[in-house]
Coordinates of C-alpha atoms in Angstrom, one line a residue:
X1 CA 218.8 231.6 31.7
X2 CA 216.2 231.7 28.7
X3 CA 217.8 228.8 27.0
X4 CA 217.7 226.8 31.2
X5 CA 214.3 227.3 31.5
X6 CA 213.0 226.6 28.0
X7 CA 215.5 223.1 28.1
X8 CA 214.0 222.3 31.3
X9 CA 210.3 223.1 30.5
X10 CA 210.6 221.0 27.6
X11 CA 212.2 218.1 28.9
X12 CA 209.7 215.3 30.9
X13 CA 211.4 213.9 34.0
X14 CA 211.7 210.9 32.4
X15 CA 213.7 212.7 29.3
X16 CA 215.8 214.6 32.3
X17 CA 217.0 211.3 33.4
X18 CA 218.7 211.0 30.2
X19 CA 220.4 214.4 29.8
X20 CA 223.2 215.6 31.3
X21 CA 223.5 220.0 30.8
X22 CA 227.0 221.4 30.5
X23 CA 227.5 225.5 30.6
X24 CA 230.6 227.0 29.8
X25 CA 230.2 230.4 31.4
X26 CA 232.8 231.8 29.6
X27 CA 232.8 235.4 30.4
X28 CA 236.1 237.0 32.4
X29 CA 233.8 239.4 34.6
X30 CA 234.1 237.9 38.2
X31 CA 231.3 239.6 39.3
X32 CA 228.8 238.1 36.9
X33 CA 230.3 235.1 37.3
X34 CA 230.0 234.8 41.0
X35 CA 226.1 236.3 40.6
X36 CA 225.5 233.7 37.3
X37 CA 226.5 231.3 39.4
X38 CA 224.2 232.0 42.3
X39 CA 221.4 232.5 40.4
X40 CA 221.6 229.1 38.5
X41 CA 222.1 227.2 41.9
X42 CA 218.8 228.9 43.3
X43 CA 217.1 228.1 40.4
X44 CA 218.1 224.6 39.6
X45 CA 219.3 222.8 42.8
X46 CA 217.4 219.2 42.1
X47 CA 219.4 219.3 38.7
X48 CA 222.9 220.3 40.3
X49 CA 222.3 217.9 43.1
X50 CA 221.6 214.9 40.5
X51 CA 224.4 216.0 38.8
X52 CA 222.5 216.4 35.7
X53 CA 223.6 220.2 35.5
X54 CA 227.2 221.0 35.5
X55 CA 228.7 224.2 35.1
X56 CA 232.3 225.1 34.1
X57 CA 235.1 228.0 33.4
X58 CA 238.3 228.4 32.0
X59 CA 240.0 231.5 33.7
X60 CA 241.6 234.2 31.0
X61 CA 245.6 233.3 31.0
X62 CA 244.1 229.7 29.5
X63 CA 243.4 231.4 26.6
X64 CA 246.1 231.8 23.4
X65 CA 247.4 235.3 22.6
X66 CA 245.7 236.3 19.6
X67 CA 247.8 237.3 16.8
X68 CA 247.7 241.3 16.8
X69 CA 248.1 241.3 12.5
X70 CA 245.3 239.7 11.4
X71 CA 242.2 241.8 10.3
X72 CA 239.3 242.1 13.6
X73 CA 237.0 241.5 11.0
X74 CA 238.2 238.6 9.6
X75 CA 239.5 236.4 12.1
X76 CA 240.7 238.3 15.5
X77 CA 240.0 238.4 18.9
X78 CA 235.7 237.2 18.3
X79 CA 236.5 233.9 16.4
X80 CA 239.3 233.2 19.0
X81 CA 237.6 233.3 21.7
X82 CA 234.1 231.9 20.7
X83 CA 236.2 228.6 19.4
X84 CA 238.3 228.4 22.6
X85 CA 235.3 228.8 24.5
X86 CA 233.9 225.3 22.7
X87 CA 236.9 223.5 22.7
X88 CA 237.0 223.5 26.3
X89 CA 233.6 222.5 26.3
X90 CA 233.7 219.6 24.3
X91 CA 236.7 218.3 25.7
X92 CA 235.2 218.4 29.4
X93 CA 231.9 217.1 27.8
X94 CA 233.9 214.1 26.3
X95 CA 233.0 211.6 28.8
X96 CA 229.4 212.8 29.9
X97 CA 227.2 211.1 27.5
X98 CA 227.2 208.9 24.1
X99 CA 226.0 212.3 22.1
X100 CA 226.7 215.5 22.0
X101 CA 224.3 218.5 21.1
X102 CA 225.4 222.2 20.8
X103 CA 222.7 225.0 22.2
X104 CA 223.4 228.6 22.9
X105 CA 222.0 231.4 24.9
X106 CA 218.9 232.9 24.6
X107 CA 217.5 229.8 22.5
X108 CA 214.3 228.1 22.7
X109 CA 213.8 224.5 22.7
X110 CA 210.4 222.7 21.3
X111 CA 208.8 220.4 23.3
X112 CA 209.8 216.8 24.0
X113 CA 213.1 217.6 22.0
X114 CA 215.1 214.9 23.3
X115 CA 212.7 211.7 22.5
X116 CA 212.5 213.7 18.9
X117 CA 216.2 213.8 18.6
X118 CA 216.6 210.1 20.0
X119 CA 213.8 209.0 17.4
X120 CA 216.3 210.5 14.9
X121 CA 219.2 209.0 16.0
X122 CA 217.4 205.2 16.6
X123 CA 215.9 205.8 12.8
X124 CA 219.4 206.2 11.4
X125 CA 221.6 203.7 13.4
X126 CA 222.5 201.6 10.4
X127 CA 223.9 204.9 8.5
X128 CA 226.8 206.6 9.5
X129 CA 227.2 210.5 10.4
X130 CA 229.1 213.4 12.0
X131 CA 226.7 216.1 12.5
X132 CA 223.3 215.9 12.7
X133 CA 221.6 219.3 12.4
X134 CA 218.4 220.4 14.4
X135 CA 218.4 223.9 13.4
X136 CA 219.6 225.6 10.3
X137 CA 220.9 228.6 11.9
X138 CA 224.4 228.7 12.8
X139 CA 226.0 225.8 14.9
X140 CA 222.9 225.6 17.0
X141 CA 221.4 222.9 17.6
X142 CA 224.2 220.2 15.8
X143 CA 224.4 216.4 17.4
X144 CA 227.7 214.7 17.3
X145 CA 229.0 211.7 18.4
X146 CA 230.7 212.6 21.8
X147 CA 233.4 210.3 20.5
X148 CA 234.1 212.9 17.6
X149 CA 234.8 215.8 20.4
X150 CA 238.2 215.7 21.4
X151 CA 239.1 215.6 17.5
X152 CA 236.9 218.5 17.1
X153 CA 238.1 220.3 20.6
X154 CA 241.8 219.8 18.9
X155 CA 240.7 221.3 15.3
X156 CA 239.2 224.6 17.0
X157 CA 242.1 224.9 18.9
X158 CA 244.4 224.7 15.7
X159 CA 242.3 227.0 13.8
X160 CA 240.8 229.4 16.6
X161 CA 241.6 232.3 14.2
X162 CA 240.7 231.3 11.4
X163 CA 237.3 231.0 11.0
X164 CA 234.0 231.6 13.3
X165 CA 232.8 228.0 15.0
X166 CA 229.7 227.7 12.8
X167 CA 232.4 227.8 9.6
X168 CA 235.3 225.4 11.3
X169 CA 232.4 223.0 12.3
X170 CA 231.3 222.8 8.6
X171 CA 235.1 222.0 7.9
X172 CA 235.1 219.6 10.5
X173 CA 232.1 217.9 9.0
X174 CA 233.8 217.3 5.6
X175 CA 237.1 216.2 6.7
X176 CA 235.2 213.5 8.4
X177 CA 233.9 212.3 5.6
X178 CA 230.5 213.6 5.2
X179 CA 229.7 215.8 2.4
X180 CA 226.2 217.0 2.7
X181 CA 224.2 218.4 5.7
X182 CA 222.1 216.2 7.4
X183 CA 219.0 218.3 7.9
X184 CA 216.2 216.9 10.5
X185 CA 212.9 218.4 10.6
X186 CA 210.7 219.7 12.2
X187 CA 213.7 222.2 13.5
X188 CA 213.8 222.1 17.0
X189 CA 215.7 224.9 18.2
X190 CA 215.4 229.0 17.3
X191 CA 216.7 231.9 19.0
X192 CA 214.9 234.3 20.7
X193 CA 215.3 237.0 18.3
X194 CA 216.7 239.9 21.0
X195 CA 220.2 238.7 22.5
X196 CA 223.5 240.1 24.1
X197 CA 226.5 240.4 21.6
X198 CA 229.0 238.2 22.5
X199 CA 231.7 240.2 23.9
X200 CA 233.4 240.5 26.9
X201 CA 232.2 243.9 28.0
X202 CA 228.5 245.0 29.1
X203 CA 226.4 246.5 26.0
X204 CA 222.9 246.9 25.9
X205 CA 220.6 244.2 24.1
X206 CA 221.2 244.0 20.3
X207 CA 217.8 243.6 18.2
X208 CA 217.7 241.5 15.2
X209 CA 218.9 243.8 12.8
X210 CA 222.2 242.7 14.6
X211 CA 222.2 239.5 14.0
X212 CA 223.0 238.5 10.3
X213 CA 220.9 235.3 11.1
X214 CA 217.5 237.4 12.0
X215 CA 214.6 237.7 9.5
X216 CA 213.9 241.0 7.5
X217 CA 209.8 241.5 7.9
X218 CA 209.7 243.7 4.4
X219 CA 207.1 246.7 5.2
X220 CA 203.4 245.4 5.9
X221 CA 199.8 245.9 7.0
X222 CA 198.4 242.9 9.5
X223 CA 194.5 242.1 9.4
X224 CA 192.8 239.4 11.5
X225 CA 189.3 238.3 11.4
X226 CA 190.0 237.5 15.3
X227 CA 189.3 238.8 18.3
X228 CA 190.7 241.6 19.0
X229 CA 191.5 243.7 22.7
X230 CA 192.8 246.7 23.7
X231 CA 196.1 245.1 25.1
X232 CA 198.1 243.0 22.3
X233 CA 196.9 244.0 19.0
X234 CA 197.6 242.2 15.6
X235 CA 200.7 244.3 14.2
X236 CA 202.5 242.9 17.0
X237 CA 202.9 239.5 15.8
X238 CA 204.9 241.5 13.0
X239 CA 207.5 243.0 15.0
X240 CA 210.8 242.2 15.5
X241 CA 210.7 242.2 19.6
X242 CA 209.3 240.2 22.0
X243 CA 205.8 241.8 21.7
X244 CA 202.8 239.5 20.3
X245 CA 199.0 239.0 19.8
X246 CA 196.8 237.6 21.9
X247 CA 193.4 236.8 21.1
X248 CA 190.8 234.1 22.1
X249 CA 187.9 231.3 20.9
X250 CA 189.4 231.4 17.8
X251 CA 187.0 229.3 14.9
X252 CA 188.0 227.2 12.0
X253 CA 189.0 229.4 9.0
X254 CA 189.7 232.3 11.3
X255 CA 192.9 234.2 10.0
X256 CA 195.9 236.7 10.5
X257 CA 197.2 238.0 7.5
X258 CA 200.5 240.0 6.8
X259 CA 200.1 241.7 3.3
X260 CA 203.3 243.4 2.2
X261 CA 204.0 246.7 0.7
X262 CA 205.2 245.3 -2.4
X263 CA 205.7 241.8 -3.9
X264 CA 209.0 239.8 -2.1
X265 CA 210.6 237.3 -3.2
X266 CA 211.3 234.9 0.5
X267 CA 212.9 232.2 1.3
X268 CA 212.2 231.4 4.7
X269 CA 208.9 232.0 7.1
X270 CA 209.3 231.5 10.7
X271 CA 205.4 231.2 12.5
X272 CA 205.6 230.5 16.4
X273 CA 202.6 230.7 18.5
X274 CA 202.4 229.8 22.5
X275 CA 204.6 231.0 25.5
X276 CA 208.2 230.6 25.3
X277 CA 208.5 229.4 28.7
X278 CA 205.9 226.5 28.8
X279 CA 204.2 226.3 25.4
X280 CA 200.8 227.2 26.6
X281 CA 198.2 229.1 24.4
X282 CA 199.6 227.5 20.9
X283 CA 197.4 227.0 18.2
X284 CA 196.5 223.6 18.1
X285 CA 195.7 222.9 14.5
X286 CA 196.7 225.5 11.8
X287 CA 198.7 226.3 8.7
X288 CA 200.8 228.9 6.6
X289 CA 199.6 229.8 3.3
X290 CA 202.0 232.2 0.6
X291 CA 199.5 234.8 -1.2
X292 CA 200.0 236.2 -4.4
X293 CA 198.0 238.6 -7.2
X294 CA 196.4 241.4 -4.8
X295 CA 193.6 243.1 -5.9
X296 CA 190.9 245.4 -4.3
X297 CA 190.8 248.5 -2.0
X298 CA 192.0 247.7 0.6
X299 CA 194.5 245.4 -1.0
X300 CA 193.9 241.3 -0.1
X301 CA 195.3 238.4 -2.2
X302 CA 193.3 236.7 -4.7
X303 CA 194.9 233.4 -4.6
X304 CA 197.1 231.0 -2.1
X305 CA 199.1 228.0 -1.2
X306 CA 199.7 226.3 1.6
X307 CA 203.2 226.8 2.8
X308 CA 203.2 224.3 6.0
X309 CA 201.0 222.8 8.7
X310 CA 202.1 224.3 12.3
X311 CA 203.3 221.1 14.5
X312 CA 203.1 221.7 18.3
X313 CA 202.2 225.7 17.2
X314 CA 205.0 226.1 15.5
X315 CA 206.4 226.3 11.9
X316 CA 210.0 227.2 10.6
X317 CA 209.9 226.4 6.8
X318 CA 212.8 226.8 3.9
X319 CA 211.0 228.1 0.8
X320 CA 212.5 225.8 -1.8
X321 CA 210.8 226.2 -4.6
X322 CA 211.8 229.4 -6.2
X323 CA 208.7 229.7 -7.7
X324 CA 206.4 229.4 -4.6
X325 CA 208.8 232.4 -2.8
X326 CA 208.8 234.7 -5.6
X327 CA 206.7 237.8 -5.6
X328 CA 204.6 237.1 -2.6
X329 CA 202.2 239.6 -1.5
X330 CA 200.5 237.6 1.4
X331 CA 201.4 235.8 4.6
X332 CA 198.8 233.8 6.1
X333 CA 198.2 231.7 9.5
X334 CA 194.7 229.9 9.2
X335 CA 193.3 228.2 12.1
X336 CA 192.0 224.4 10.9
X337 CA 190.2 224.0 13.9
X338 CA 188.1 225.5 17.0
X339 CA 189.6 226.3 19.9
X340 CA 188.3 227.7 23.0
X341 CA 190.1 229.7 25.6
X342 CA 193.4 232.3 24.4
X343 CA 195.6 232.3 21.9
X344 CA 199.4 233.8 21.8
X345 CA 200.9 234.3 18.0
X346 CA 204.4 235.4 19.6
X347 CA 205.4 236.2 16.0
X348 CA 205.7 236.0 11.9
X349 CA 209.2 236.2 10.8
X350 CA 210.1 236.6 6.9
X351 CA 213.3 236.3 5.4
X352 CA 214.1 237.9 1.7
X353 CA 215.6 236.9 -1.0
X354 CA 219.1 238.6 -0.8
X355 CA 220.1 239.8 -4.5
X356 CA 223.7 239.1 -5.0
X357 CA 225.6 242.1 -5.4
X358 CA 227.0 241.0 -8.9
X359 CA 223.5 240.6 -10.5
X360 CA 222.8 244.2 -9.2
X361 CA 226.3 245.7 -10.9
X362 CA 225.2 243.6 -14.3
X363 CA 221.7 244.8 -13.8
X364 CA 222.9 248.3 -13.3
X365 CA 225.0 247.8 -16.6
X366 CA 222.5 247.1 -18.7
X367 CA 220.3 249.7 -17.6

């Protein structure tokens, strides 16, 4: 439902003319079913009734048996049924439209996505492709050519054990003859960072410490020169929930400032600013500045660099020069402009480094 009403918030009605939504609702549990189903249909009737919103699902005894030897962990029951589950959509989504793009659950879409997407596509029509990639996380977010799908559909269904989707996709990719990754910023698409597991039986909400995907926010104090209430307070923009800071009449040069426990090496921020549902209260004008060198009691950063310029309040930036990552101290957002009325920072998201687990065995030897 998240991932409904953030694609349909960010669409205009003359992009919605253009897109046609296809949901597998995949899940065995009748129940649910009957009830996802309801709920949908109330909520999205004009779209159902155009037939711009279709929904689909394969019944259980469609599904092949999954071969009992193999290692859960490895291969099993999870990668079977998550690539089963998209090679029945892509083969009914075979004839909808000229393009294909992959979304998930629980995902948010940025604004005017489509004519950003179809930009993309018009700039590159002379070059050929598989996959173009909206997102770096996963399969989200990946365009194909909805010629390319019954190929694909056939692949999954060859290898369902083997490998999870996002992996047999990237096979897919080079078998068809293209090497590289086709990256297209600004990303488009990021999960909201709580989500149900996929399985096929109820669990409670997983947090991000979950998902191997989800950022790490290393141990940190928050400052702000902003306004502050006694509602939503600054910290929040740090946590790893749906909580977030809410301030307003925010002035050029004001800042929010994560400054970490101890120098971290990152390679990824993730700044998002605005409600999820219709993008209201972003920061209009702003950027992401990497500190380093703290000094002072309380500790502040003595020098920075500008990481990123937020577009449409929002910035999801690769770190990759190693140098401009390593040993960072400070996080900044600083607002480049004035701007009258509130202001939602839904959150600040850091990924580490990861040290690879040989370096720390040599390390260890040499110590």
């Amino acid at each position: 439902m998240y991932t409904l009403v953030s694609l349909y918030q960010a669409s205009s009605p003359e992009e919605e003319k253009h897109l046609t939504v296809l949901i597998h609702l995949a899940d065995s549990d009748l129940p649910w079913l009957k009830e996802t189903i309801a709920h949908i249909s109330r909520l999205f009737s004009p779209q159902i009734l155009a037939g711009q919103l279709l929904l689909i699902h394969a019944p259980p005894d469609v599904y092949p048996a999954v071969d009992g030897t193999r290692n859960e962990a490895n291969s099993g029951g999870f990668y079977s049924k998550q690539n089963v589950d998209h090679a029945f959509l892509m083969s009914f989504a075979t004839n909808l439209s000229t393009y294909f793009l992959l979304i998930e659950d629980n995902v948010f879409c940025s604004p005017n996505f489509f004519t950003q997407i179809y930009s993309q596509v018009t700039a590159m029509k002379f070059q050929q492709w598989v996959i173009l990639e909206f997102s770096d996380i996963g399969f989200l977010g990946k365009l194909f050519h909805s010629r390319d799908l019954p190929l694909l559909a056939h692949f999954l269904l060859l290898f369902h054990q083997e490998k999870p989707l996002d992996k047999l996709i990237l096979h897919f990719r080079t078998l068809m003859v293209q090497e590289k990754s086709i990256l297209c910023r600004p990303f488009l698409f990021y999960y909201r960072m709580s989500h149900p597991r996929f399985d096929d039986t109820p669990k409670a909400i997983s947090g991000p410490k979950n998902n191997p995907y989800g950022p790490d926010n290393p141990p940190a104090a928050v400052f702000t020169d902003m306004t502050v209430s006694n509602v939503h307070f600054p910290w929040e923009a740090y946590t790893l929930d749906e909580s977030y800071f809410w301030t307003h009449d925010v002035n050029v040069g004001d800042h929010l400032t994560v400054i970490l426990n101890r120098p971290t090496n990152l390679r990824k921020v993730q700044v998002m600013t605005g409600s999820i549902m219709d993008g209201k209260y972003a920061l209009g004008k702003g950027q992401v500045e990497l500190g380093y060198d703290p000094e002072g009691m309380p500790q502040y950063c003595a020098t920075f660099v500008v990481l990123g310029h937020l577009v449409e309040g929002q910035l999801s930036q690769e770190i990759f020069l190693k140098s401009m990552g390593h040993q960072v101290n400070c996080v900044r957002l600083v607002v480049k402009a004035r701007q009258d009325g509130g202001l939602m920072i839904r959150h600040i998201y850091l990924w580490e480094e990861k040290v690879k687990k040989e370096n720390l065995i040599r390390d260890g030897i040499n110590h």
